JSON list of C-alpha atoms in Angstrom, two decimals:
[
{"chain": "A", "resi": 1, "resn": "MET", "atom": "CA", "xyz": [10.95, -33.38, 10.14]},
{"chain": "A", "resi": 2, "resn": "ALA", "atom": "CA", "xyz": [8.03, -30.95, 10.63]},
{"chain": "A", "resi": 3, "resn": "ALA", "atom": "CA", "xyz": [6.07, -30.60, 7.81]},
{"chain": "A", "resi": 4, "resn": "ALA", "atom": "CA", "xyz": [5.70, -27.61, 5.99]},
{"chain": "A", "resi": 5, "resn": "PHE", "atom": "CA", "xyz": [2.04, -25.11, 8.07]},
{"chain": "A", "resi": 6, "resn": "ASN", "atom": "CA", "xyz": [0.79, -23.72, 5.26]},
{"chain": "A", "resi": 7, "resn": "ARG", "atom": "CA", "xyz": [-2.24, -20.93, 5.72]},
{"chain": "A", "resi": 8, "resn": "PHE", "atom": "CA", "xyz": [-4.92, -20.54, 3.25]},
{"chain": "A", "resi": 9, "resn": "PRO", "atom": "CA", "xyz": [-6.73, -18.18, 2.52]},
{"chain": "A", "resi": 10, "resn": "SER", "atom": "CA", "xyz": [-3.28, -16.81, 1.66]},
{"chain": "A", "resi": 11, "resn": "LYS", "atom": "CA", "xyz": [-2.44, -13.60, 0.46]},
{"chain": "A", "resi": 12, "resn": "ALA", "atom": "CA", "xyz": [-0.67, -15.24, -2.69]},
{"chain": "A", "resi": 13, "resn": "ASN", "atom": "CA", "xyz": [-3.14, -17.79, -3.02]},
{"chain": "A", "resi": 14, "resn": "CYS", "atom": "CA", "xyz": [-5.92, -14.95, -2.69]},
{"chain": "A", "resi": 15, "resn": "LEU", "atom": "CA", "xyz": [-4.42, -12.87, -5.48]},
{"chain": "A", "resi": 16, "resn": "ALA", "atom": "CA", "xyz": [-3.70, -16.03, -7.30]},
{"chain": "A", "resi": 17, "resn": "HIS", "atom": "CA", "xyz": [-7.60, -16.13, -7.63]},
{"chain": "A", "resi": 18, "resn": "ILE", "atom": "CA", "xyz": [-8.45, -13.07, -8.59]},
{"chain": "A", "resi": 19, "resn": "SER", "atom": "CA", "xyz": [-6.00, -13.07, -11.06]},
{"chain": "A", "resi": 20, "resn": "ALA", "atom": "CA", "xyz": [-7.62, -16.27, -12.37]},
{"chain": "A", "resi": 21, "resn": "PHE", "atom": "CA", "xyz": [-10.85, -15.30, -12.42]},
{"chain": "A", "resi": 22, "resn": "THR", "atom": "CA", "xyz": [-11.00, -11.22, -13.22]},
{"chain": "A", "resi": 23, "resn": "GLY", "atom": "CA", "xyz": [-7.04, -10.68, -13.65]},
{"chain": "A", "resi": 24, "resn": "HIS", "atom": "CA", "xyz": [-8.15, -9.60, -17.09]},
{"chain": "A", "resi": 25, "resn": "ASP", "atom": "CA", "xyz": [-10.40, -6.95, -16.83]},
{"chain": "A", "resi": 26, "resn": "ILE", "atom": "CA", "xyz": [-7.97, -5.17, -14.55]},
{"chain": "A", "resi": 27, "resn": "LYS", "atom": "CA", "xyz": [-5.77, -2.72, -16.39]},
{"chain": "A", "resi": 28, "resn": "THR", "atom": "CA", "xyz": [-3.90, -0.91, -13.42]},
{"chain": "A", "resi": 29, "resn": "ILE", "atom": "CA", "xyz": [-2.59, -2.27, -9.89]},
{"chain": "A", "resi": 30, "resn": "VAL", "atom": "CA", "xyz": [-2.46, 0.53, -7.48]},
{"chain": "A", "resi": 31, "resn": "ASP", "atom": "CA", "xyz": [-0.35, -0.93, -4.33]},
{"chain": "A", "resi": 32, "resn": "VAL", "atom": "CA", "xyz": [-0.37, 1.77, -1.26]},
{"chain": "A", "resi": 33, "resn": "GLY", "atom": "CA", "xyz": [2.76, 1.18, 1.49]},
{"chain": "A", "resi": 34, "resn": "ILE", "atom": "CA", "xyz": [5.07, -0.82, -0.83]},
{"chain": "A", "resi": 35, "resn": "LEU", "atom": "CA", "xyz": [7.90, -0.53, 1.34]},
{"chain": "A", "resi": 36, "resn": "TYR", "atom": "CA", "xyz": [10.35, -2.18, -1.13]},
{"chain": "A", "resi": 37, "resn": "SER", "atom": "CA", "xyz": [8.05, -4.45, -2.40]},
{"chain": "A", "resi": 38, "resn": "THR", "atom": "CA", "xyz": [5.19, -6.38, -2.98]},
{"chain": "A", "resi": 39, "resn": "PRO", "atom": "CA", "xyz": [6.06, -10.64, -5.00]},
{"chain": "A", "resi": 40, "resn": "GLU", "atom": "CA", "xyz": [2.21, -11.57, -3.95]},
{"chain": "A", "resi": 41, "resn": "LEU", "atom": "CA", "xyz": [0.96, -8.44, -6.62]},
{"chain": "A", "resi": 42, "resn": "ILE", "atom": "CA", "xyz": [4.07, -9.36, -8.46]},
{"chain": "A", "resi": 43, "resn": "THR", "atom": "CA", "xyz": [3.76, -13.03, -9.57]},
{"chain": "A", "resi": 44, "resn": "ALA", "atom": "CA", "xyz": [-0.19, -12.91, -9.67]},
{"chain": "A", "resi": 45, "resn": "PHE", "atom": "CA", "xyz": [-0.24, -9.68, -11.92]},
{"chain": "A", "resi": 46, "resn": "PRO", "atom": "CA", "xyz": [2.82, -9.25, -14.27]},
{"chain": "A", "resi": 47, "resn": "ASN", "atom": "CA", "xyz": [0.91, -7.67, -17.09]},
{"chain": "A", "resi": 48, "resn": "GLN", "atom": "CA", "xyz": [-0.93, -4.82, -15.41]},
{"chain": "A", "resi": 49, "resn": "LYS", "atom": "CA", "xyz": [0.63, -1.72, -15.09]},
{"chain": "A", "resi": 50, "resn": "HIS", "atom": "CA", "xyz": [1.43, -1.76, -11.37]},
{"chain": "A", "resi": 51, "resn": "VAL", "atom": "CA", "xyz": [1.62, 2.49, -9.62]},
{"chain": "A", "resi": 52, "resn": "LEU", "atom": "CA", "xyz": [3.92, 2.10, -6.27]},
{"chain": "A", "resi": 53, "resn": "ILE", "atom": "CA", "xyz": [3.21, 4.25, -4.05]},
{"chain": "A", "resi": 54, "resn": "GLU", "atom": "CA", "xyz": [6.36, 4.69, -1.13]},
{"chain": "A", "resi": 55, "resn": "PRO", "atom": "CA", "xyz": [6.31, 7.57, 0.61]},
{"chain": "A", "resi": 56, "resn": "VAL", "atom": "CA", "xyz": [9.55, 6.37, 2.46]},
{"chain": "A", "resi": 57, "resn": "GLU", "atom": "CA", "xyz": [12.68, 7.83, -0.65]},
{"chain": "A", "resi": 58, "resn": "VAL", "atom": "CA", "xyz": [15.35, 5.16, 0.66]},
{"chain": "A", "resi": 59, "resn": "PHE", "atom": "CA", "xyz": [13.31, 2.07, -0.58]},
{"chain": "A", "resi": 60, "resn": "ASN", "atom": "CA", "xyz": [13.00, 3.99, -4.70]},
{"chain": "A", "resi": 61, "resn": "ASP", "atom": "CA", "xyz": [16.66, 1.95, -5.56]},
{"chain": "A", "resi": 62, "resn": "THR", "atom": "CA", "xyz": [15.40, -1.65, -4.22]},
{"chain": "A", "resi": 63, "resn": "ILE", "atom": "CA", "xyz": [11.75, -1.00, -5.83]},
{"chain": "A", "resi": 64, "resn": "VAL", "atom": "CA", "xyz": [13.35, 0.22, -9.41]},
{"chain": "A", "resi": 65, "resn": "ALA", "atom": "CA", "xyz": [15.09, -3.55, -9.07]},
{"chain": "A", "resi": 66, "resn": "ASN", "atom": "CA", "xyz": [12.68, -5.30, -7.81]},
{"chain": "A", "resi": 67, "resn": "TYR", "atom": "CA", "xyz": [10.12, -4.37, -10.68]},
{"chain": "A", "resi": 68, "resn": "SER", "atom": "CA", "xyz": [12.45, -3.94, -13.11]},
{"chain": "A", "resi": 69, "resn": "GLY", "atom": "CA", "xyz": [10.93, -5.29, -16.36]},
{"chain": "A", "resi": 70, "resn": "LEU", "atom": "CA", "xyz": [7.40, -3.94, -15.43]},
{"chain": "A", "resi": 71, "resn": "ASP", "atom": "CA", "xyz": [5.32, -1.98, -16.42]},
{"chain": "A", "resi": 72, "resn": "TYR", "atom": "CA", "xyz": [4.92, 0.22, -13.24]},
{"chain": "A", "resi": 73, "resn": "GLU", "atom": "CA", "xyz": [5.37, 3.79, -11.77]},
{"chain": "A", "resi": 74, "resn": "LEU", "atom": "CA", "xyz": [6.94, 4.91, -8.26]},
{"chain": "A", "resi": 75, "resn": "LEU", "atom": "CA", "xyz": [5.19, 7.73, -6.67]},
{"chain": "A", "resi": 76, "resn": "ASN", "atom": "CA", "xyz": [7.05, 8.80, -3.76]},
{"chain": "A", "resi": 77, "resn": "VAL", "atom": "CA", "xyz": [3.29, 10.28, -2.09]},
{"chain": "A", "resi": 78, "resn": "ALA", "atom": "CA", "xyz": [1.48, 8.96, 0.95]},
{"chain": "A", "resi": 79, "resn": "MET", "atom": "CA", "xyz": [-2.35, 8.61, 0.99]},
{"chain": "A", "resi": 80, "resn": "SER", "atom": "CA", "xyz": [-4.52, 9.87, 2.36]},
{"chain": "A", "resi": 81, "resn": "SER", "atom": "CA", "xyz": [-7.99, 11.79, 2.50]},
{"chain": "A", "resi": 82, "resn": "GLU", "atom": "CA", "xyz": [-6.89, 14.78, 1.64]},
{"chain": "A", "resi": 83, "resn": "LYS", "atom": "CA", "xyz": [-3.87, 16.56, -0.47]},
{"chain": "A", "resi": 84, "resn": "GLY", "atom": "CA", "xyz": [-1.18, 18.28, 2.01]},
{"chain": "A", "resi": 85, "resn": "ARG", "atom": "CA", "xyz": [1.84, 17.78, 3.54]},
{"chain": "A", "resi": 86, "resn": "LEU", "atom": "CA", "xyz": [1.85, 15.39, 6.70]},
{"chain": "A", "resi": 87, "resn": "ASN", "atom": "CA", "xyz": [4.53, 14.14, 8.81]},
{"chain": "A", "resi": 88, "resn": "LEU", "atom": "CA", "xyz": [5.44, 10.64, 9.06]},
{"chain": "A", "resi": 89, "resn": "GLU", "atom": "CA", "xyz": [7.06, 8.80, 11.61]},
{"chain": "A", "resi": 90, "resn": "LEU", "atom": "CA", "xyz": [10.15, 6.74, 10.90]},
{"chain": "A", "resi": 91, "resn": "ARG", "atom": "CA", "xyz": [10.05, 3.28, 12.92]},
{"chain": "A", "resi": 92, "resn": "ASN", "atom": "CA", "xyz": [12.39, 0.31, 12.96]},
{"chain": "A", "resi": 93, "resn": "HIS", "atom": "CA", "xyz": [11.20, -3.15, 15.06]},
{"chain": "A", "resi": 94, "resn": "LEU", "atom": "CA", "xyz": [13.75, -5.06, 13.43]},
{"chain": "A", "resi": 95, "resn": "PRO", "atom": "CA", "xyz": [17.26, -3.00, 13.99]},
{"chain": "A", "resi": 96, "resn": "ASN", "atom": "CA", "xyz": [19.13, -7.16, 14.06]},
{"chain": "A", "resi": 97, "resn": "SER", "atom": "CA", "xyz": [17.09, -7.76, 10.68]},
{"chain": "A", "resi": 98, "resn": "PRO", "atom": "CA", "xyz": [19.00, -7.49, 6.99]},
{"chain": "A", "resi": 99, "resn": "HIS", "atom": "CA", "xyz": [16.46, -5.17, 6.48]},
{"chain": "A", "resi": 100, "resn": "GLY", "atom": "CA", "xyz": [16.02, -3.32, 9.28]},
{"chain": "A", "resi": 101, "resn": "ALA", "atom": "CA", "xyz": [19.91, -3.23, 9.19]},
{"chain": "A", "resi": 102, "resn": "LYS", "atom": "CA", "xyz": [20.25, -2.13, 5.85]},
{"chain": "A", "resi": 103, "resn": "TYR", "atom": "CA", "xyz": [17.29, 0.60, 5.58]},
{"chain": "A", "resi": 104, "resn": "ASN", "atom": "CA", "xyz": [16.69, 1.97, 9.62]},
{"chain": "A", "resi": 105, "resn": "VAL", "atom": "CA", "xyz": [13.32, 1.71, 9.02]},
{"chain": "A", "resi": 106, "resn": "THR", "atom": "CA", "xyz": [10.60, -1.29, 9.17]},
{"chain": "A", "resi": 107, "resn": "ALA", "atom": "CA", "xyz": [7.50, 1.00, 9.48]},
{"chain": "A", "resi": 108, "resn": "SER", "atom": "CA", "xyz": [6.00, 4.07, 9.33]},
{"chain": "A", "resi": 109, "resn": "ASN", "atom": "CA", "xyz": [2.94, 6.09, 10.51]},
{"chain": "A", "resi": 110, "resn": "LEU", "atom": "CA", "xyz": [1.70, 9.24, 9.32]},
{"chain": "A", "resi": 111, "resn": "ILE", "atom": "CA", "xyz": [0.58, 11.64, 11.72]},
{"chain": "A", "resi": 112, "resn": "PHE", "atom": "CA", "xyz": [-2.43, 13.13, 11.28]},
{"chain": "A", "resi": 113, "resn": "ASP", "atom": "CA", "xyz": [-3.42, 15.21, 14.55]},
{"chain": "A", "resi": 114, "resn": "GLY", "atom": "CA", "xyz": [-0.08, 16.76, 14.39]},
{"chain": "A", "resi": 115, "resn": "ASP", "atom": "CA", "xyz": [1.21, 15.69, 18.41]},
{"chain": "A", "resi": 116, "resn": "LEU", "atom": "CA", "xyz": [5.08, 14.76, 17.31]},
{"chain": "A", "resi": 117, "resn": "LYS", "atom": "CA", "xyz": [6.52, 12.94, 20.64]},
{"chain": "A", "resi": 118, "resn": "GLU", "atom": "CA", "xyz": [10.38, 13.91, 21.11]},
{"chain": "A", "resi": 119, "resn": "ASN", "atom": "CA", "xyz": [12.97, 11.15, 20.29]},
{"chain": "A", "resi": 120, "resn": "LYS", "atom": "CA", "xyz": [10.87, 10.42, 17.42]},
{"chain": "A", "resi": 121, "resn": "ASN", "atom": "CA", "xyz": [12.12, 9.68, 13.58]},
{"chain": "A", "resi": 122, "resn": "TYR", "atom": "CA", "xyz": [9.87, 11.65, 11.40]},
{"chain": "A", "resi": 123, "resn": "VAL", "atom": "CA", "xyz": [10.26, 13.25, 7.82]},
{"chain": "A", "resi": 124, "resn": "GLU", "atom": "CA", "xyz": [7.78, 16.08, 5.72]},
{"chain": "A", "resi": 125, "resn": "VAL", "atom": "CA", "xyz": [5.76, 14.34, 2.99]},
{"chain": "A", "resi": 126, "resn": "GLU", "atom": "CA", "xyz": [3.47, 15.41, 0.55]},
{"chain": "A", "resi": 127, "resn": "THR", "atom": "CA", "xyz": [-0.38, 13.20, 0.91]},
{"chain": "A", "resi": 128, "resn": "ASP", "atom": "CA", "xyz": [-2.37, 13.30, -2.40]},
{"chain": "A", "resi": 129, "resn": "THR", "atom": "CA", "xyz": [-5.91, 11.17, -2.55]},
{"chain": "A", "resi": 130, "resn": "LEU", "atom": "CA", "xyz": [-6.10, 7.39, -4.61]},
{"chain": "A", "resi": 131, "resn": "ASP", "atom": "CA", "xyz": [-9.25, 9.92, -6.27]},
{"chain": "A", "resi": 132, "resn": "ASN", "atom": "CA", "xyz": [-6.37, 11.63, -7.42]},
{"chain": "A", "resi": 133, "resn": "ILE", "atom": "CA", "xyz": [-4.27, 8.70, -8.86]},
{"chain": "A", "resi": 134, "resn": "CYS", "atom": "CA", "xyz": [-5.98, 6.69, -9.87]},
{"chain": "A", "resi": 135, "resn": "GLN", "atom": "CA", "xyz": [-8.08, 9.56, -12.25]},
{"chain": "A", "resi": 136, "resn": "SER", "atom": "CA", "xyz": [-3.91, 9.28, -14.15]},
{"chain": "A", "resi": 137, "resn": "TYR", "atom": "CA", "xyz": [-4.54, 5.93, -14.57]},
{"chain": "A", "resi": 138, "resn": "GLU", "atom": "CA", "xyz": [-6.33, 3.08, -16.47]},
{"chain": "A", "resi": 139, "resn": "GLY", "atom": "CA", "xyz": [-8.99, 1.32, -14.58]},
{"chain": "A", "resi": 140, "resn": "PRO", "atom": "CA", "xyz": [-10.55, -1.33, -13.35]},
{"chain": "A", "resi": 141, "resn": "PHE", "atom": "CA", "xyz": [-8.04, -1.20, -10.91]},
{"chain": "A", "resi": 142, "resn": "LEU", "atom": "CA", "xyz": [-6.83, -3.71, -7.74]},
{"chain": "A", "resi": 143, "resn": "VAL", "atom": "CA", "xyz": [-5.95, -1.48, -4.70]},
{"chain": "A", "resi": 144, "resn": "LYS", "atom": "CA", "xyz": [-3.32, -3.00, -2.28]},
{"chain": "A", "resi": 145, "resn": "ILE", "atom": "CA", "xyz": [-3.17, -0.76, 0.54]},
{"chain": "A", "resi": 146, "resn": "ASP", "atom": "CA", "xyz": [-0.59, -1.51, 3.31]},
{"chain": "A", "resi": 147, "resn": "VAL", "atom": "CA", "xyz": [-0.04, 1.65, 5.94]},
{"chain": "A", "resi": 148, "resn": "ASP", "atom": "CA", "xyz": [-0.16, 0.32, 9.19]},
{"chain": "A", "resi": 149, "resn": "GLY", "atom": "CA", "xyz": [-2.73, 2.59, 10.15]},
{"chain": "A", "resi": 150, "resn": "ALA", "atom": "CA", "xyz": [-4.02, 5.14, 8.00]},
{"chain": "A", "resi": 151, "resn": "GLU", "atom": "CA", "xyz": [-6.15, 2.22, 6.16]},
{"chain": "A", "resi": 152, "resn": "LEU", "atom": "CA", "xyz": [-9.48, 4.81, 6.88]},
{"chain": "A", "resi": 153, "resn": "GLU", "atom": "CA", "xyz": [-7.95, 8.33, 5.71]},
{"chain": "A", "resi": 154, "resn": "ILE", "atom": "CA", "xyz": [-6.58, 7.11, 2.50]},
{"chain": "A", "resi": 155, "resn": "LEU", "atom": "CA", "xyz": [-10.14, 5.67, 2.24]},
{"chain": "A", "resi": 156, "resn": "LYS", "atom": "CA", "xyz": [-12.02, 8.36, 3.13]},
{"chain": "A", "resi": 157, "resn": "GLY", "atom": "CA", "xyz": [-10.16, 9.99, -0.08]},
{"chain": "A", "resi": 158, "resn": "ALA", "atom": "CA", "xyz": [-11.62, 7.30, -2.79]},
{"chain": "A", "resi": 159, "resn": "ASP", "atom": "CA", "xyz": [-15.44, 8.21, -4.23]},
{"chain": "A", "resi": 160, "resn": "SER", "atom": "CA", "xyz": [-15.09, 8.99, -7.46]},
{"chain": "A", "resi": 161, "resn": "CYS", "atom": "CA", "xyz": [-12.56, 6.01, -8.27]},
{"chain": "A", "resi": 162, "resn": "LEU", "atom": "CA", "xyz": [-14.62, 3.32, -6.61]},
{"chain": "A", "resi": 163, "resn": "ASP", "atom": "CA", "xyz": [-16.76, 2.19, -9.66]},
{"chain": "A", "resi": 164, "resn": "ASP", "atom": "CA", "xyz": [-13.91, 1.24, -11.38]},
{"chain": "A", "resi": 165, "resn": "VAL", "atom": "CA", "xyz": [-11.80, -0.67, -8.63]},
{"chain": "A", "resi": 166, "resn": "TYR", "atom": "CA", "xyz": [-12.72, -4.17, -8.63]},
{"chain": "A", "resi": 167, "resn": "TRP", "atom": "CA", "xyz": [-10.75, -5.16, -5.87]},
{"chain": "A", "resi": 168, "resn": "PHE", "atom": "CA", "xyz": [-9.38, -3.93, -2.41]},
{"chain": "A", "resi": 169, "resn": "VAL", "atom": "CA", "xyz": [-7.18, -5.88, -0.61]},
{"chain": "A", "resi": 170, "resn": "VAL", "atom": "CA", "xyz": [-6.57, -4.79, 2.58]},
{"chain": "A", "resi": 171, "resn": "GLU", "atom": "CA", "xyz": [-4.02, -5.19, 4.96]},
{"chain": "A", "resi": 172, "resn": "VAL", "atom": "CA", "xyz": [-5.25, -4.53, 8.80]},
{"chain": "A", "resi": 173, "resn": "TRP", "atom": "CA", "xyz": [-5.98, -5.02, 12.14]},
{"chain": "A", "resi": 174, "resn": "LEU", "atom": "CA", "xyz": [-9.49, -7.50, 12.65]},
{"chain": "A", "resi": 175, "resn": "SER", "atom": "CA", "xyz": [-10.71, -5.42, 14.95]},
{"chain": "A", "resi": 176, "resn": "ARG", "atom": "CA", "xyz": [-10.46, -2.10, 11.84]},
{"chain": "A", "resi": 177, "resn": "ILE", "atom": "CA", "xyz": [-12.70, -4.23, 8.98]},
{"chain": "A", "resi": 178, "resn": "GLY", "atom": "CA", "xyz": [-16.14, -3.18, 10.96]},
{"chain": "A", "resi": 179, "resn": "GLU", "atom": "CA", "xyz": [-15.26, 0.72, 9.78]},
{"chain": "A", "resi": 180, "resn": "ILE", "atom": "CA", "xyz": [-14.06, -0.18, 6.92]},
{"chain": "A", "resi": 181, "resn": "THR", "atom": "CA", "xyz": [-17.09, -1.82, 5.05]},
{"chain": "A", "resi": 182, "resn": "ARG", "atom": "CA", "xyz": [-18.72, 0.97, 6.97]},
{"chain": "A", "resi": 183, "resn": "ILE", "atom": "CA", "xyz": [-16.60, 3.62, 4.88]},
{"chain": "A", "resi": 184, "resn": "LEU", "atom": "CA", "xyz": [-16.62, 1.38, 1.50]},
{"chain": "A", "resi": 185, "resn": "ASN", "atom": "CA", "xyz": [-20.28, 1.09, 2.03]},
{"chain": "A", "resi": 186, "resn": "GLU", "atom": "CA", "xyz": [-21.00, 4.29, 2.36]}
]
């Protein structure tokens, strides 16, 4: 029998540490790019308000079921550097998986340059900024961002809320960490 392989620090492990040391101070979790749930945030912060940001409305029923019993609000909007409307490309990387077969989408990307390709699946979505979203909720905040490419635009839309964000959890390619750090430092 092969031994189980555990990678640390995992997202669950890191969030458990954040919760243990500063979780009592955090009032609101802003979960940007939820897809259908973020189990690690649910487990680590069961008593905080969860603001769930997911522009793909097909996931709504599953999200509602997954967050039953928690204090949450679901916003079908995409985060960006400004309020408006953009096209969102819907992709299914896993058509043979139960999730991919059920929803016919496993990832989405905002199209900032307006360059729409033929034979792609797009929907127009409302966009908003972290500053606008956070002003409607009580801080301090933990903000998780998992958006497959729009991280920099989202962070550009966060200025006035930064003083109230205790933690950013950003799932991003390693090559973007320097730019994310630069934006946050500015």
